Coordinates of C-alpha atoms (C1' of nucleotides) in Angstrom, one line a residue:
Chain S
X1 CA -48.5 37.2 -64.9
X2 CA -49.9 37.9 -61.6
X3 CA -51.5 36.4 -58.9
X4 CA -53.0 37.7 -55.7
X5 CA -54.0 37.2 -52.3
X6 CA -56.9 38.3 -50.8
X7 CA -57.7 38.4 -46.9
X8 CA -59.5 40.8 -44.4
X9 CA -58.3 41.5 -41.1
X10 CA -61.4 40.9 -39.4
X11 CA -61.4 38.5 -36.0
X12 CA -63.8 36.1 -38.5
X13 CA -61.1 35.6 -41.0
X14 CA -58.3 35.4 -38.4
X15 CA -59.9 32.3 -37.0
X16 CA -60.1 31.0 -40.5
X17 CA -57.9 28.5 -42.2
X18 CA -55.5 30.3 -44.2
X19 CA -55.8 29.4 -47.7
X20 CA -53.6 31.6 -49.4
X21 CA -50.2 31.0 -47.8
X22 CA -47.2 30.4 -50.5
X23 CA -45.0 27.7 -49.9
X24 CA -41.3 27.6 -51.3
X25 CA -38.0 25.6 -51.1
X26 CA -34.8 26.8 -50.7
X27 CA -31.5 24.9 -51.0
X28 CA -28.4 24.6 -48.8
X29 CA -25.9 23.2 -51.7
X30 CA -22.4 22.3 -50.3
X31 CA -19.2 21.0 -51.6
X32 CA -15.6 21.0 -51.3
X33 CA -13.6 22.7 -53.5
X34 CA -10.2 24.1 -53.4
X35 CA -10.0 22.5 -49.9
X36 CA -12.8 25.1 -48.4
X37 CA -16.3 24.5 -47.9
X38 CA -18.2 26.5 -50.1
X39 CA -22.1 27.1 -50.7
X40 CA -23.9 27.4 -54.1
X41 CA -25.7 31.2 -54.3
X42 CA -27.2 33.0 -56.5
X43 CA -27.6 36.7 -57.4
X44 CA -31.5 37.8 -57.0
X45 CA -32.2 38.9 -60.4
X46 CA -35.8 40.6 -59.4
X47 CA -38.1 41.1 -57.1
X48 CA -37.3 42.1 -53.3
X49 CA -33.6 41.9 -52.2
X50 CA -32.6 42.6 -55.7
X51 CA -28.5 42.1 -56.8
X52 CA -27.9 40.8 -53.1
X53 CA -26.9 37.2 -52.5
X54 CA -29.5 34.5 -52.3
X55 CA -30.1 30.8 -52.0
X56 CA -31.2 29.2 -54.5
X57 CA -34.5 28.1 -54.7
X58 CA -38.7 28.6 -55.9
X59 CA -41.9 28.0 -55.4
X60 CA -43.6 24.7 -55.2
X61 CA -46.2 23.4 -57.6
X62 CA -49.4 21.9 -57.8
X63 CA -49.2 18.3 -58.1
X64 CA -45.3 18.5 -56.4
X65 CA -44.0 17.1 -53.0
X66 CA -41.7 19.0 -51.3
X67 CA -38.9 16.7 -52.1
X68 CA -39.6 17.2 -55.9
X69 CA -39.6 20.8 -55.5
X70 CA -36.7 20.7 -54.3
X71 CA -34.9 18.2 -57.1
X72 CA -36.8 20.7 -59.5
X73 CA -35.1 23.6 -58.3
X74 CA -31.9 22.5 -58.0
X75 CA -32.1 21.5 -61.6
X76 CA -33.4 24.4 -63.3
X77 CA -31.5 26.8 -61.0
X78 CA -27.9 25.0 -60.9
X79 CA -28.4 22.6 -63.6
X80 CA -27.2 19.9 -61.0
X81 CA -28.8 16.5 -60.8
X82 CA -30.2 15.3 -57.7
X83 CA -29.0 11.8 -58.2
X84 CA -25.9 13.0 -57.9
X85 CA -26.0 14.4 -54.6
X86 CA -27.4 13.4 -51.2
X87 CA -30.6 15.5 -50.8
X88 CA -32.3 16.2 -47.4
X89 CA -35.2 18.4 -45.8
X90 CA -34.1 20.8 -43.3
X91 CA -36.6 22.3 -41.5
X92 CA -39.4 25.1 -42.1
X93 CA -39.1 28.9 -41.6
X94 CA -42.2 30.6 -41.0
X95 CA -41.5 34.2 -39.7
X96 CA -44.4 35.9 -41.0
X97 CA -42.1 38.9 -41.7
X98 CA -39.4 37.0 -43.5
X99 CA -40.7 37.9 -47.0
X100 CA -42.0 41.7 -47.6
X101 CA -44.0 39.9 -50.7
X102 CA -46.8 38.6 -47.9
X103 CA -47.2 35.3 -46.3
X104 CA -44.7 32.6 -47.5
X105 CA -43.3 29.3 -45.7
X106 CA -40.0 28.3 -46.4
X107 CA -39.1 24.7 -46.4
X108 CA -34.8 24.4 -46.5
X109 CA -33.4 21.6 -48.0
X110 CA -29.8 20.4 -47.7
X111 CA -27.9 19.0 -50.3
X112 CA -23.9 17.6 -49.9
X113 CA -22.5 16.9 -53.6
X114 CA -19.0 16.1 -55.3
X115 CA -17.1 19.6 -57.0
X116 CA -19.3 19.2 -60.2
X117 CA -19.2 21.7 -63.0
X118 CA -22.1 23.8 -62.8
X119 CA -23.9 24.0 -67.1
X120 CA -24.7 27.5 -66.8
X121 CA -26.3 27.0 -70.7
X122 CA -28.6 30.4 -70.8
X123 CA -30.5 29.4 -67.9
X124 CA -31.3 30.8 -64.6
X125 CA -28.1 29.3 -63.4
X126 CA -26.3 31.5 -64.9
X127 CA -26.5 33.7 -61.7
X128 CA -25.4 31.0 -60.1
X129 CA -21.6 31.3 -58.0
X130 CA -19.8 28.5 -55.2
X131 CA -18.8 31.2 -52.4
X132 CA -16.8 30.0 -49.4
X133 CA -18.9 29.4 -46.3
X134 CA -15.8 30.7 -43.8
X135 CA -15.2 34.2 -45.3
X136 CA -11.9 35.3 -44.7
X137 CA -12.4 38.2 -42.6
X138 CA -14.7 35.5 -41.1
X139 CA -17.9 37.9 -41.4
X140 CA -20.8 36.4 -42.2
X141 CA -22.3 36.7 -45.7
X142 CA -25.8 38.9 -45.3
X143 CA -27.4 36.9 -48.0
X144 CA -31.6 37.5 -48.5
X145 CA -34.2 36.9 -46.3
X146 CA -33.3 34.5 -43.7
X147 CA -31.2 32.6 -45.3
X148 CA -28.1 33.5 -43.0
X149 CA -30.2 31.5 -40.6
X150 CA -30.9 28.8 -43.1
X151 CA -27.4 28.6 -44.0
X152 CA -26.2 28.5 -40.4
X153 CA -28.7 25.9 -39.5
X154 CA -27.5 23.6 -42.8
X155 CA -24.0 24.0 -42.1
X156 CA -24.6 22.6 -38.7
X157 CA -26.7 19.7 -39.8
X158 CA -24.1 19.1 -42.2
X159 CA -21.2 18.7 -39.3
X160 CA -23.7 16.6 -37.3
X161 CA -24.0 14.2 -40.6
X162 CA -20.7 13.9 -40.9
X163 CA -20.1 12.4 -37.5
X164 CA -23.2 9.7 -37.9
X165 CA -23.9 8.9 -41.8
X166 CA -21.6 7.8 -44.6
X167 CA -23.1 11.3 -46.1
X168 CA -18.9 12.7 -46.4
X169 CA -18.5 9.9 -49.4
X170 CA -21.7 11.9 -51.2
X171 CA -18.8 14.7 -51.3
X172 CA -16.3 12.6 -53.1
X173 CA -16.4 11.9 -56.8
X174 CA -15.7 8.2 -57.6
X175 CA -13.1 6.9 -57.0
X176 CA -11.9 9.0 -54.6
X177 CA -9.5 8.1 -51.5
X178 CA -9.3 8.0 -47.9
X179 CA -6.8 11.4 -47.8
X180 CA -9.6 12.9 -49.9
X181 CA -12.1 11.7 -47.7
X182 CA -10.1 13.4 -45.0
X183 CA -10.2 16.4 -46.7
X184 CA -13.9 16.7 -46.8
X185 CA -14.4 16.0 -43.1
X186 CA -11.6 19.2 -42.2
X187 CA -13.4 21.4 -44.6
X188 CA -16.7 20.7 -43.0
X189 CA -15.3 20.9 -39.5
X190 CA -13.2 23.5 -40.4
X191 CA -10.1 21.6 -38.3
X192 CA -7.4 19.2 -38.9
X193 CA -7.7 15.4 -38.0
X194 CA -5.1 12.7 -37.8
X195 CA -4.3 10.7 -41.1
X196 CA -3.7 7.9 -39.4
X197 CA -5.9 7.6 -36.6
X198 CA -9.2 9.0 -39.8
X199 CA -8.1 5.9 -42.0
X200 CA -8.5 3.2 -39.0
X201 CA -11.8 4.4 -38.3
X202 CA -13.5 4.5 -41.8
X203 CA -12.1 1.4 -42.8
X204 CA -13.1 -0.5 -39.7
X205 CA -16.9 0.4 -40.1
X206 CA -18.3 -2.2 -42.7
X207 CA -19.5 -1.2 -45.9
X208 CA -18.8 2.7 -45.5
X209 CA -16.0 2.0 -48.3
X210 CA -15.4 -0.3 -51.4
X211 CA -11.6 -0.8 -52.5
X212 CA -11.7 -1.0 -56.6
X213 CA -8.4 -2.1 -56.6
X214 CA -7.1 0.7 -58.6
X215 CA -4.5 3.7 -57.0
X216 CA -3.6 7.1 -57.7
X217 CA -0.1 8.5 -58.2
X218 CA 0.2 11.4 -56.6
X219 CA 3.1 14.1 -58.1
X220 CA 4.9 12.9 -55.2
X221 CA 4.3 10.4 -52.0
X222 CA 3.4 6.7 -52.0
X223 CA 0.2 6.4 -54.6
X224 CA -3.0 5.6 -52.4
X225 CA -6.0 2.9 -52.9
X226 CA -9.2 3.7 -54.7
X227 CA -12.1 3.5 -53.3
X228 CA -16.0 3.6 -53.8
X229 CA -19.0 4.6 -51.6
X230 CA -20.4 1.5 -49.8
X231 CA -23.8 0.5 -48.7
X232 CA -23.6 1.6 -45.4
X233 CA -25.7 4.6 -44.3
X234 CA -25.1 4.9 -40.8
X235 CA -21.7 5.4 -39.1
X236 CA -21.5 2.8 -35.8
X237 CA -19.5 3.8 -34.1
X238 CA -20.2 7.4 -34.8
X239 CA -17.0 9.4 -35.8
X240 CA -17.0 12.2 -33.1
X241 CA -15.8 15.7 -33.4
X242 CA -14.8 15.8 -29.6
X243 CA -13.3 19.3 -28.3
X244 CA -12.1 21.2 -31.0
X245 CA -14.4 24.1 -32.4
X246 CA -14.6 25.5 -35.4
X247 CA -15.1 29.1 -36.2
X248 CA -18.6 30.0 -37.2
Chain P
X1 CA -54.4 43.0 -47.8
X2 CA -52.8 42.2 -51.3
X3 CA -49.7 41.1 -52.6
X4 CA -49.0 40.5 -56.1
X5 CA -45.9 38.0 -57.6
X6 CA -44.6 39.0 -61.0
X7 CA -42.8 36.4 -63.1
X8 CA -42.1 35.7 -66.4
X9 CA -44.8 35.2 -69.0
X10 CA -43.5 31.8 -70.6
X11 CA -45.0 28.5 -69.4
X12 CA -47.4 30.0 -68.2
X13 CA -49.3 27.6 -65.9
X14 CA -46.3 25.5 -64.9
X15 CA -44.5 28.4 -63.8
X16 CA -47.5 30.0 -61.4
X17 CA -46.7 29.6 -58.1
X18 CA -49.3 27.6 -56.0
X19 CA -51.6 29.9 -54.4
X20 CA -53.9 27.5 -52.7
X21 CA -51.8 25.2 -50.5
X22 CA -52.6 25.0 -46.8
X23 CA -50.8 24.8 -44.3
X24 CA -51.1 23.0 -41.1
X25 CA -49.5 21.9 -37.9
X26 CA -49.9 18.6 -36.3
X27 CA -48.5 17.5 -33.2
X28 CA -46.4 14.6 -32.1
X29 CA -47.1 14.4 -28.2
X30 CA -45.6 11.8 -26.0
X31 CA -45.4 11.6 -21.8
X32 CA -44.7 8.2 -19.6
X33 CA -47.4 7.1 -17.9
X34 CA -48.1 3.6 -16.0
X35 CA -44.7 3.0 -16.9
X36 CA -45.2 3.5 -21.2
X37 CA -44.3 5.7 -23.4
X38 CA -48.3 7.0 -24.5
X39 CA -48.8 9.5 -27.5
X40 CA -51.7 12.1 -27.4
X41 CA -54.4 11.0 -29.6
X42 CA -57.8 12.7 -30.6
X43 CA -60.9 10.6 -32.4
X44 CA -62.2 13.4 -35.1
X45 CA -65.3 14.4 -34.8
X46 CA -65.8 15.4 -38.5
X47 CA -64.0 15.6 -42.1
X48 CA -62.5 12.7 -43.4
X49 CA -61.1 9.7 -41.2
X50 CA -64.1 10.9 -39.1
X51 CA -64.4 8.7 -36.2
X52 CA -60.7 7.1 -36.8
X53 CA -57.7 8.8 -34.2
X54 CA -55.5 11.3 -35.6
X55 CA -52.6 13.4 -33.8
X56 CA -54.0 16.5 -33.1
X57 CA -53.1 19.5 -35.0
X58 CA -55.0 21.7 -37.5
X59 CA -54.3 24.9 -39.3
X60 CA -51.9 27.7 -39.3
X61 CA -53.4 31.9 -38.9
X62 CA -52.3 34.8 -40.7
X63 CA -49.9 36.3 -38.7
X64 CA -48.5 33.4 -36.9
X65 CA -45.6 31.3 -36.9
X66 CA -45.6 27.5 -37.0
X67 CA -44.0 27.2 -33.9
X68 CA -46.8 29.9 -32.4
X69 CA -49.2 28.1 -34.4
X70 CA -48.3 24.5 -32.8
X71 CA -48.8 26.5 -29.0
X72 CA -51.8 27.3 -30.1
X73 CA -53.1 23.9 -31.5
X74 CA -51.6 22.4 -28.3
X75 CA -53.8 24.6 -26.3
X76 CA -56.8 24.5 -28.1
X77 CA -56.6 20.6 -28.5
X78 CA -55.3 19.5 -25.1
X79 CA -55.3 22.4 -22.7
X80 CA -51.8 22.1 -21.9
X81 CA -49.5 24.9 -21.9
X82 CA -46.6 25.1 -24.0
X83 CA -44.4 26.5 -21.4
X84 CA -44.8 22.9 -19.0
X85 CA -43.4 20.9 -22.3
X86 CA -40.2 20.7 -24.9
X87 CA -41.1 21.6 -27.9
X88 CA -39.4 21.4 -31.6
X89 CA -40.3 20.9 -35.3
X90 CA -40.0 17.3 -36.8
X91 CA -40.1 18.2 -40.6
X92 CA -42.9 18.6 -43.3
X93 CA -44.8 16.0 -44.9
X94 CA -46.4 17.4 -48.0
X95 CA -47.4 14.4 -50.0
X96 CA -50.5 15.5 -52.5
X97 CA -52.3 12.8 -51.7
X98 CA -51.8 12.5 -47.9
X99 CA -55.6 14.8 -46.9
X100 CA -58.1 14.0 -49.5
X101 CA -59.6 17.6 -48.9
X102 CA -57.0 18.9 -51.4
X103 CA -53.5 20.5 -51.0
X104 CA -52.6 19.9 -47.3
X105 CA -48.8 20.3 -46.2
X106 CA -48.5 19.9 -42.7
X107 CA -45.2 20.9 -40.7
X108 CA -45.1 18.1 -37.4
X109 CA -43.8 19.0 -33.9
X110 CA -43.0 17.1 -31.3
X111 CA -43.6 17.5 -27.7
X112 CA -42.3 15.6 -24.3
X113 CA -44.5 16.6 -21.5
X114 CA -44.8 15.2 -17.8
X115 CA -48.0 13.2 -17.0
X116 CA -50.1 16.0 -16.7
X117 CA -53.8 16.0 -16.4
X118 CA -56.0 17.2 -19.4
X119 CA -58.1 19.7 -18.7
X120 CA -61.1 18.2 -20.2
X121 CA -63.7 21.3 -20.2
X122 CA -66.4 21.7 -23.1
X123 CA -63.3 22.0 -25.0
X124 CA -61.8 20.5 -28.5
X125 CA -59.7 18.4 -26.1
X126 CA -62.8 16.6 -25.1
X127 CA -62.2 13.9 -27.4
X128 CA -58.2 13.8 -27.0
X129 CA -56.6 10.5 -24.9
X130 CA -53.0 9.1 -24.2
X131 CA -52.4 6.0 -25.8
X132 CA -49.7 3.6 -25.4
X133 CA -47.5 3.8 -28.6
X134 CA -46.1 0.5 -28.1
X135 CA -49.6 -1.8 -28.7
X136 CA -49.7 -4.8 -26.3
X137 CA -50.4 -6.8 -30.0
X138 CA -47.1 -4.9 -31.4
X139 CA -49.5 -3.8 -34.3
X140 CA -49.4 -0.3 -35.4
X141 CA -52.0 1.8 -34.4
X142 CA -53.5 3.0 -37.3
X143 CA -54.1 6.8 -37.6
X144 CA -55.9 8.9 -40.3
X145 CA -53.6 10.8 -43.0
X146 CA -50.2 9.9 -42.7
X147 CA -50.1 10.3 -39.3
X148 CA -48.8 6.6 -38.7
X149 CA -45.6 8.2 -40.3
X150 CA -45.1 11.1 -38.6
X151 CA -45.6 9.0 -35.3
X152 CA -42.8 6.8 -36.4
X153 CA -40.4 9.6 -36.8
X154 CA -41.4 11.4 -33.9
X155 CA -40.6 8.4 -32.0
X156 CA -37.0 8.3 -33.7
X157 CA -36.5 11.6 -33.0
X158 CA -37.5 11.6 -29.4
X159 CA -35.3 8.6 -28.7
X160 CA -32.2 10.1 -30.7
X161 CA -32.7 13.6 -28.5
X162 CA -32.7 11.4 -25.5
X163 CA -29.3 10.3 -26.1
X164 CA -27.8 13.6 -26.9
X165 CA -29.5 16.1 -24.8
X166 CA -31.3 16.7 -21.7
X167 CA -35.0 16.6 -22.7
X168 CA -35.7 13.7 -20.7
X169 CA -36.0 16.0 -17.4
X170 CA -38.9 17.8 -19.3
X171 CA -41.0 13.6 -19.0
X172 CA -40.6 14.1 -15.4
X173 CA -42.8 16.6 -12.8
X174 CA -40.2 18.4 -10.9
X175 CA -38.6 17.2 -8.0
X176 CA -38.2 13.9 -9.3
X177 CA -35.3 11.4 -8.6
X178 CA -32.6 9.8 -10.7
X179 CA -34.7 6.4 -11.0
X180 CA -38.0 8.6 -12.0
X181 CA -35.5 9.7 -15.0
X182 CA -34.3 6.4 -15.8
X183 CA -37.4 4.9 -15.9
X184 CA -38.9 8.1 -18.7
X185 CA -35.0 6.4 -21.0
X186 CA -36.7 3.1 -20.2
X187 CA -40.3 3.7 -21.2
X188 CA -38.6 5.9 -24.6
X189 CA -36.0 3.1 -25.6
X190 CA -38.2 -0.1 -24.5
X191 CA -35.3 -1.6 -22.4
X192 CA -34.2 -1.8 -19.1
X193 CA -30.7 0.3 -18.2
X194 CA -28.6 -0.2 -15.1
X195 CA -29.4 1.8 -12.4
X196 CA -25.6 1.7 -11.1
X197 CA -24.3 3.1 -14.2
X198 CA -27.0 5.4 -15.5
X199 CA -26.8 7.3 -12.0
X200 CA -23.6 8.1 -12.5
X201 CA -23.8 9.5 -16.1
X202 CA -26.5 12.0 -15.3
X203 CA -24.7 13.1 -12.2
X204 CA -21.4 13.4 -14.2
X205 CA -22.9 15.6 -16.8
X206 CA -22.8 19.2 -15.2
X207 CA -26.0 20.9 -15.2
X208 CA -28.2 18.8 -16.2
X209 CA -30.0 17.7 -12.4
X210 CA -29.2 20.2 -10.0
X211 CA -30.0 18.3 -6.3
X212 CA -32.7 20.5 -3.9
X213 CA -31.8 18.5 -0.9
X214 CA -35.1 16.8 -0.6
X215 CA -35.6 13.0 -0.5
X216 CA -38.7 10.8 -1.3
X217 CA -39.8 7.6 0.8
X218 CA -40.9 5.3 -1.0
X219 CA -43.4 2.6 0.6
X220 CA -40.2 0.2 0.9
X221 CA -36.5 0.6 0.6
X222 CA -33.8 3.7 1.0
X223 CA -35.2 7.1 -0.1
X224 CA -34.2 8.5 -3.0
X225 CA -32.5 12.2 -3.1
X226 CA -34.5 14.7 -5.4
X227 CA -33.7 16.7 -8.4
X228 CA -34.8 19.8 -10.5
X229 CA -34.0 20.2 -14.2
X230 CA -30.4 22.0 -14.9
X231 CA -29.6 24.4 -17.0
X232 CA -27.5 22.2 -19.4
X233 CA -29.4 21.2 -22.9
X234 CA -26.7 19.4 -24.4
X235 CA -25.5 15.4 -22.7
X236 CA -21.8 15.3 -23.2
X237 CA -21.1 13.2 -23.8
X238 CA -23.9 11.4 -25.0
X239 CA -26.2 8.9 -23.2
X240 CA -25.6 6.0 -26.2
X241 CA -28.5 3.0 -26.7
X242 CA -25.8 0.7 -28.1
X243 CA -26.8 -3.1 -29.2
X244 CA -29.9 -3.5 -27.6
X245 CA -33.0 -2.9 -29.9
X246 CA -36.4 -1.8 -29.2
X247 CA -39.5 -3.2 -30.6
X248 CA -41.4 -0.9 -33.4
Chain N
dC1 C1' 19.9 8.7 -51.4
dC2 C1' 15.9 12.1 -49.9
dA3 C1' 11.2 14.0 -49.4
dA4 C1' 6.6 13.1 -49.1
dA5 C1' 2.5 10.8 -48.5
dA6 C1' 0.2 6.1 -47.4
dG7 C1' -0.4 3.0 -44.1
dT8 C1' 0.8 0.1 -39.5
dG9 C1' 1.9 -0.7 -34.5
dT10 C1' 1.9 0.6 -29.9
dT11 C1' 1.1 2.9 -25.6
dG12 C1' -1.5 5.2 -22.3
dC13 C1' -5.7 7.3 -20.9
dG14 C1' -10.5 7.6 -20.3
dT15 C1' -15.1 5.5 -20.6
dC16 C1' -18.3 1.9 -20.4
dT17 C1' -20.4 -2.7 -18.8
dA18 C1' -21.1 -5.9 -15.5
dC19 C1' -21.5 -7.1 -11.1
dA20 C1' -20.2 -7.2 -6.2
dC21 C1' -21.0 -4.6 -2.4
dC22 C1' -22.6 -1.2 1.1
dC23 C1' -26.4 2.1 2.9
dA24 C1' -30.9 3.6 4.6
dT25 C1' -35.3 2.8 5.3
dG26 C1' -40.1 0.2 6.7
dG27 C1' -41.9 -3.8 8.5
Chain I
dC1 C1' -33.7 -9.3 11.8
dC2 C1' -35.1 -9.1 6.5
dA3 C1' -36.5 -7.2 2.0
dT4 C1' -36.1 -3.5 -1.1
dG5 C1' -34.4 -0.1 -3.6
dG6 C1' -30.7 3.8 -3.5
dG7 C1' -26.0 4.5 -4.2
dT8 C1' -20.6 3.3 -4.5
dG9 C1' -16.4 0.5 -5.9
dT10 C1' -13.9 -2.0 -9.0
dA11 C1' -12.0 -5.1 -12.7
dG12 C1' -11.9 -6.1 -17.5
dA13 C1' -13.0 -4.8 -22.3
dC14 C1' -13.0 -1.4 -25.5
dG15 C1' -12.1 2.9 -28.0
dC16 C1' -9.4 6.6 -29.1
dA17 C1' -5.6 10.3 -29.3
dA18 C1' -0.9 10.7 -29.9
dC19 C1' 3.0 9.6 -32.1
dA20 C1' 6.8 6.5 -33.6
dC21 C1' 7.5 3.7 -37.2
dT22 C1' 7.5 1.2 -41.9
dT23 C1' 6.2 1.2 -46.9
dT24 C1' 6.0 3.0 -51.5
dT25 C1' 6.6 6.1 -54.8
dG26 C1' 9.1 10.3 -57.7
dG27 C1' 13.1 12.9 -58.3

DNA sequence: CCAAAAGTGTTGCGTCTACACCCATGG
DNA sequence: CCATGGGTGTAGACGCAACACTTTTGG
């Protein structure tokens, strides 16, 4: 299967609409496993940038928003299911050089999930791989295209959610409690925060958390309440990240 | 010029990427005058909504960016230069139904200018005017596409980057004083602030108004000392709207 | 008992709101 | 002098970082 693009160089066509551009979505998947921060990538199986590191993602279809697209993707690529994880549009990359196939827009999504499995059943997901986002020699990762960018760019709006939306709890798989709560904020912000000081703050804001009732028993240490995600969205006050700075 | 995609043969149709979508910008451009916040509107002059107002915007060129391709469009449609405003992306909106010419995804921008005059000559921007976003009737104001949206969030947006950053200088024609600035947070928030306390949060934040040791005399009471924009982008801390809430 | 983690109390510091007050100008 | 808006001082409320302290479990 092919398909092609035709234009002329002429001053005509450059005033002219373009009507051949290509329109993609790529996905910034995070979670929290093994107490780091880690992305979802895959392993270019074709085309340009071939064997290197890649985030996932595809073209868009006809009848498709961008948002679909996006849920698409992430199912046939990761096998993932977008109602399990908070999914939102980044922004677009446009660099007319960004893809040595031609012309073709990039719209990044971000998506913050709980450590799921990842069904790598035969499909394209099968190149699919969680890599830490903080590498330990704390080099970047040189992934395709411009998806360092992208993934810079997600990793900060993901910081900047933390502080203002209830989005942390979209890391936690139910029930879940405040220490692991915790845990997904420092992996995010890549520093430590105050047990004490973190609990006060989550609890006080009104419908960020649901007790069930239930605890867990840790292998050692007073067992801790259960808790499930609330109805809040936003976080007022917002839970600053004052001073400290994390690498990258 | 041709470049050619090569993908797998199964599902066939499903699995073509879309060749046809177009792309546009559309911009999202407010300044204070008369005391309101007003948004740059144009009446279109042909298509569909003809006669109805739209943001102005249109489509992207070959070799450009989208953020070279919304300097453009702002030229083109208003005669103002890029360089006198702030300007940043918004997101896409990419709804199949949203331009009933067929496959439209546009990518909004949004721009905070001073009250500049529109040059008006023989050009596009013949047909462009500020209008007050907040309607003395508190109705919407009805734009063609979905442009009613992308207002809304361009609103949000504009008031959430007031709060964290230092883009409200950019509403005001340099020198300007420190109750010119307060009155662009007034006109963008819909509420009145103290003058007491809002002085002294600008002056605390370092770089953001750097003083050029002129004053202005106004017809009655003390003059005010004079400012230029700093080189600081980011308010820290930030400028918060707490409680009070704005119409719209 | 001890270790470890959950959870509470307290203190001191900094910021913000509200409002009183002073300053500089034109009339 | 007064009116008007620019600019400063200050007291009380509030939020938060730091850290001591208590509680609840397993071994």
């Amino acid at each position: 299967m092919t398909f092609s693009y035709s234009g002329r160089v002429t001053e005509q066509v450059m005033r002219r609409p373009v009507a051949g551009v290509t329109v993609t979505v790529d996905l910034v998947i995070f979670t929290v496993r093994q107490e780091r921060l880690q992305v979802l990538l895959i392993e270019r199986g074709q085309g340009p940038f071939l064997g290197q590191r890649a985030l996932p993602g595809g073209f868009i279809r006809p009848g498709e928003t961008l948002d679909e697209a996006a849920c698409r993707e992430l199912w046939e690529e990761t096998g993932l299911d977008s109602r399990q994880l908070h999914l939102e549009q980044l922004r677009a990359y446009s660099e007319p050089s960004r893809d040595p196939r031609g012309r073709v827009i990039t719209v990044a999504y971000l998506a913050l999930g709980p450590d799921l499995p990842l069904p790598v059943a035969g499909t394209d997901a099968a190149a699919a791989h969680w890599t830490p986002v903080y590498a330990p020699d704390g080099k970047g990762l040189s992934l395709a295209f411009d998806h360092d960018e992208i993934l810079r760019d997600g990793l900060e709006r993901a910081r900047s959610q933390l502080e203002h939306t209830t989005v942390a709890a979209a890391f936690c798989p139910e029930p879940f409690t405040i220490a692991e709560l915790r845990g997904i904020y420092e992996a995010v912000w890549g520093f430590k925060l105050d047990p004490s000081n973190f609990r006060r703050k989550v609890t006080r804001t009104e419908g960020f958390l649901n007790p069930t009732g239930g605890r867990r028993f840790p292998d050692v240490g007073r067992p801790a309440a259960l808790y499930q995600r609330g109805p809040a969205e936003l976080l007022l006050p917002p839970l600053l990240r004052t001073s400290e700075v994390a690498f990258l």
